Short mmCIF file of C-alpha atoms in Angstrom, two decimals:
data_model
loop_
_atom_site.label_atom_id
_atom_site.label_comp_id
_atom_site.label_asym_id
_atom_site.label_seq_id
_atom_site.Cartn_x
_atom_site.Cartn_y
_atom_site.Cartn_z
CA GLY A 233 -0.03 -0.06 -0.03
CA ASP A 234 0.61 3.96 0.04
CA SER A 235 3.50 4.86 2.32
CA VAL A 236 5.66 8.02 3.36
CA THR A 237 8.62 8.23 4.81
CA GLN A 238 10.44 11.01 6.93
CA MET A 239 13.85 11.72 8.04
CA GLU A 240 13.81 10.98 11.52
CA GLY A 241 14.12 13.37 14.53
CA PRO A 242 14.95 15.66 16.28
CA VAL A 243 16.44 18.43 14.09
CA THR A 244 18.15 20.96 16.33
CA LEU A 245 18.87 24.20 14.72
CA SER A 246 20.20 27.59 15.96
CA GLU A 247 17.66 30.90 14.66
CA GLU A 248 18.59 32.46 10.47
CA ALA A 249 19.78 28.48 9.70
CA PHE A 250 18.23 26.75 7.16
CA LEU A 251 15.92 23.91 7.37
CA THR A 252 15.56 20.80 5.24
CA ILE A 253 13.25 17.73 6.10
CA ASN A 254 13.26 14.92 3.87
CA CYS A 255 10.31 12.87 2.69
CA THR A 256 9.75 10.43 0.20
CA TYR A 257 6.57 8.58 -0.77
CA THR A 258 5.40 5.23 -2.22
CA ALA A 259 1.66 5.28 -4.25
CA THR A 260 0.58 3.65 -6.95
CA GLY A 261 -1.21 6.32 -8.29
CA TYR A 262 -0.85 10.09 -8.51
CA PRO A 263 -1.14 11.28 -4.96
CA SER A 264 -1.69 14.47 -3.62
CA LEU A 265 1.17 15.48 -0.88
CA PHE A 266 1.18 17.88 2.05
CA TRP A 267 2.91 19.06 4.80
CA TYR A 268 1.21 19.54 7.93
CA VAL A 269 2.63 21.04 11.12
CA GLN A 270 1.35 20.60 14.70
CA TYR A 271 2.69 22.93 17.70
CA PRO A 272 2.58 21.77 21.02
CA GLY A 273 -0.76 20.23 23.06
CA GLU A 274 -2.58 21.40 19.18
CA GLY A 275 -4.19 19.82 16.12
CA LEU A 276 -2.25 19.71 13.10
CA GLN A 277 -2.76 22.70 10.84
CA LEU A 278 -2.09 22.35 6.68
CA LEU A 279 1.48 24.20 5.93
CA LEU A 280 1.46 23.74 2.17
CA LYS A 281 0.05 21.13 -0.37
CA ALA A 282 0.94 20.45 -3.78
CA THR A 283 -1.37 18.36 -6.31
CA LYS A 284 0.76 17.07 -9.09
CA ALA A 285 4.60 16.81 -10.39
CA ASP A 286 6.32 19.53 -9.98
CA ASP A 287 4.11 21.78 -8.26
CA LYS A 288 5.76 23.92 -5.16
CA GLY A 289 3.71 24.30 -2.34
CA SER A 290 5.19 27.26 -0.78
CA ASN A 291 3.47 29.00 2.84
CA LYS A 292 5.14 31.02 5.31
CA GLY A 293 8.61 30.64 4.17
CA PHE A 294 8.69 27.32 4.09
CA GLU A 295 8.64 25.31 0.61
CA ALA A 296 8.20 22.05 -0.92
CA THR A 297 8.38 21.06 -4.78
CA TYR A 298 6.46 17.28 -6.02
CA ARG A 299 9.24 15.05 -7.62
CA LYS A 300 7.88 12.32 -9.23
CA GLU A 301 11.11 11.51 -10.32
CA THR A 302 12.36 11.25 -7.28
CA THR A 303 8.95 10.90 -5.28
CA SER A 304 9.83 13.13 -2.81
CA PHE A 305 8.21 16.39 -1.39
CA HIS A 306 11.11 17.48 0.90
CA LEU A 307 10.28 20.53 3.21
CA GLU A 308 12.74 23.68 2.78
CA LYS A 309 12.95 27.25 4.87
CA GLY A 310 16.16 29.40 3.98
CA SER A 311 16.05 31.01 7.19
CA VAL A 312 13.90 29.61 10.49
CA GLN A 313 12.96 31.21 13.15
CA VAL A 314 12.56 29.99 17.13
CA SER A 315 8.22 29.97 16.28
CA ASP A 316 8.97 27.33 13.73
CA SER A 317 9.27 24.93 16.44
CA ALA A 318 7.21 21.97 16.45
CA VAL A 319 6.57 18.90 14.59
CA TYR A 320 6.05 18.70 11.13
CA PHE A 321 4.15 15.63 8.73
CA CYS A 322 4.19 14.92 5.46
CA ALA A 323 1.24 13.15 4.03
CA LEU A 324 -0.15 12.39 1.07
CA SER A 325 -3.65 11.55 -0.41
CA ASP A 326 -4.99 9.32 -3.02
CA GLY A 327 -7.72 11.44 -3.61
CA ALA A 328 -10.99 13.80 -2.38
CA GLY A 329 -12.62 12.25 0.55
CA THR A 330 -10.28 9.54 1.33
CA ALA A 331 -7.98 9.50 4.67
CA LEU A 332 -4.43 11.11 4.81
CA ILE A 333 -1.16 8.74 5.35
CA PHE A 334 1.55 10.59 7.37
CA GLY A 335 5.12 10.18 7.82
CA LYS A 336 6.27 9.49 11.73
CA GLY A 337 6.42 13.50 12.26
CA THR A 338 9.97 14.97 12.84
CA THR A 339 10.28 17.25 15.72
CA LEU A 340 12.21 20.88 14.53
CA SER A 341 13.71 22.94 17.59
CA VAL A 342 14.79 26.01 17.09
CA SER A 343 16.99 27.98 19.51
CA SER A 344 17.69 31.77 19.50
CA GLY B 146 -9.64 26.83 5.31
CA ALA B 147 -12.53 24.76 6.35
CA VAL B 148 -12.96 24.51 10.42
CA VAL B 149 -13.46 21.21 12.08
CA SER B 150 -13.91 21.73 15.97
CA GLN B 151 -13.20 19.30 18.11
CA HIS B 152 -14.57 19.13 21.92
CA PRO B 153 -13.48 18.34 24.66
CA SER B 154 -9.80 19.35 23.93
CA TRP B 155 -8.53 17.23 27.17
CA VAL B 156 -10.17 15.17 29.70
CA ILE B 157 -9.83 13.34 32.96
CA CYS B 158 -11.68 10.04 33.17
CA LYS B 159 -11.55 6.79 35.62
CA SER B 160 -10.94 3.56 34.51
CA GLY B 161 -13.98 1.59 33.64
CA THR B 162 -16.24 4.90 32.79
CA SER B 163 -17.07 6.23 28.88
CA VAL B 164 -15.97 8.92 27.10
CA LYS B 165 -17.60 11.25 24.28
CA ILE B 166 -15.36 13.33 21.81
CA GLU B 167 -17.30 15.53 19.61
CA CYS B 168 -16.25 16.27 16.01
CA ARG B 169 -18.26 19.45 14.28
CA SER B 170 -17.20 20.83 10.85
CA LEU B 171 -18.69 24.05 11.36
CA ASP B 172 -18.87 26.25 7.49
CA PHE B 173 -19.18 22.82 5.76
CA GLN B 174 -21.08 19.02 5.31
CA ALA B 175 -19.01 16.33 5.93
CA THR B 176 -20.54 12.84 4.13
CA THR B 177 -16.97 11.33 5.80
CA MET B 178 -14.84 11.75 8.79
CA PHE B 179 -11.78 10.32 10.24
CA TRP B 180 -10.87 9.26 13.24
CA TYR B 181 -7.07 9.17 13.94
CA ARG B 182 -4.68 8.54 17.46
CA GLN B 183 -1.74 9.75 18.17
CA PHE B 184 0.94 8.43 20.69
CA PRO B 185 3.43 10.54 22.41
CA LYS B 186 6.16 11.53 19.89
CA GLN B 187 4.50 9.03 17.30
CA SER B 188 3.00 9.74 13.91
CA LEU B 189 -1.01 9.90 13.32
CA MET B 190 -2.52 6.42 12.81
CA LEU B 191 -6.37 6.62 11.31
CA MET B 192 -8.50 4.27 13.48
CA ALA B 193 -12.18 4.23 11.69
CA THR B 194 -14.06 6.43 8.64
CA SER B 195 -17.51 8.03 9.93
CA ASN B 196 -19.64 7.93 7.24
CA GLU B 197 -22.81 9.96 7.77
CA GLY B 198 -26.12 7.88 7.62
CA SER B 199 -24.23 4.52 8.03
CA LYS B 200 -21.54 2.08 10.04
CA ALA B 201 -18.30 3.46 10.61
CA THR B 202 -15.76 1.50 9.12
CA TYR B 203 -12.50 0.33 10.82
CA GLU B 204 -9.10 -0.53 10.67
CA GLN B 205 -7.38 -3.53 11.35
CA GLY B 206 -7.26 -4.24 15.14
CA VAL B 207 -9.42 -1.20 16.17
CA GLU B 208 -11.88 -3.28 18.40
CA LYS B 209 -15.59 -1.34 17.04
CA ASP B 210 -17.11 -2.25 20.82
CA LYS B 211 -14.55 0.10 22.31
CA PHE B 212 -14.46 2.74 20.38
CA LEU B 213 -17.81 3.85 19.47
CA ILE B 214 -18.71 5.83 16.11
CA ASN B 215 -21.62 7.66 15.41
CA HIS B 216 -22.07 10.05 12.73
CA ALA B 217 -25.64 11.28 13.10
CA SER B 218 -25.38 14.25 10.76
CA LEU B 219 -23.53 16.18 7.79
CA THR B 220 -21.78 18.04 10.60
CA LEU B 221 -21.22 15.83 13.90
CA SER B 222 -19.30 12.96 14.20
CA THR B 223 -18.92 11.33 17.61
CA LEU B 224 -15.90 8.59 19.16
CA THR B 225 -16.84 7.59 22.51
CA VAL B 226 -14.17 5.68 24.05
CA THR B 227 -16.33 2.39 26.20
CA SER B 228 -14.86 1.12 29.41
CA ALA B 229 -11.95 3.22 29.02
CA HIS B 230 -8.70 1.71 30.48
CA PRO B 231 -4.97 3.69 30.92
CA GLU B 232 -3.71 2.34 27.82
CA ASP B 233 -6.50 4.14 26.09
CA SER B 234 -4.40 7.48 27.16
CA SER B 235 -3.88 9.44 24.07
CA PHE B 236 -4.29 12.03 21.60
CA TYR B 237 -7.20 11.60 19.53
CA ILE B 238 -8.14 13.85 16.26
CA CYS B 239 -10.93 14.14 13.99
CA SER B 240 -10.55 15.37 10.31
CA GLY B 241 -12.78 15.90 7.81
CA PRO B 242 -12.48 16.60 4.24
CA GLU B 243 -14.42 19.11 1.97
CA GLY B 244 -16.06 18.69 -1.37
CA LYS B 245 -13.13 17.74 -3.90
CA ASN B 246 -10.27 19.19 -1.72
CA THR B 247 -7.79 16.42 -1.18
CA GLU B 248 -6.35 17.92 2.20
CA ALA B 249 -8.08 17.40 5.55
CA PHE B 250 -9.19 19.89 7.80
CA PHE B 251 -8.58 18.74 11.52
CA GLY B 252 -10.16 19.46 14.69
CA GLN B 253 -7.64 20.82 17.69
CA GLY B 254 -7.34 17.17 19.12
CA THR B 255 -8.69 15.51 22.32
CA ARG B 256 -5.99 14.42 24.89
CA LEU B 257 -7.71 11.76 27.05
CA THR B 258 -6.38 10.36 30.33
CA VAL B 259 -7.38 7.52 31.67
CA VAL B 260 -6.51 7.25 35.86
#
């Protein structure tokens, strides 16, 4: 079945450092890809998404490009802030109305 | 994006009692809602799919009689943890897809602690 693999954390960075969180997927079709963020004690918020190959999702300085050839959707940010400290989940959807399949999550900790 | 409201945000209950968690779609109609469980420092595991007007579909290994799901209307799905035990302590999150969008919109989550 479909699956999502993302890099193990925790990732610890200093403020203004460059961030990359790797995510690869396995799917039989052409899934939509997402990054969700979870702040401590809260639910999940959609950070960005891409619905087809070569699409780039972006939001709040974060970016991820849907790479079909490498089945990847790596999350990047050029300059992280302390407020970016959270758990980041990569996920895929096989279509509208279907449950998301999540990676295990990567904890990001940014210090000033 | 669409709004999903989940209540309560946290609850502490005694072993053997039941707890009901509500999940409401505030600005869209949801014929389907998903219930996830999240263990500490782990990912979200799909427990069941809630279908309006019909029985829920449970994932393998999830006890139907322990985790009762009711989807009585297009805006409300409930999860009842029956005869709760300490091992049921977890973070439960509901989500609803909206129309033709592929992304899901999540409730705030419920932290259940069984003592």
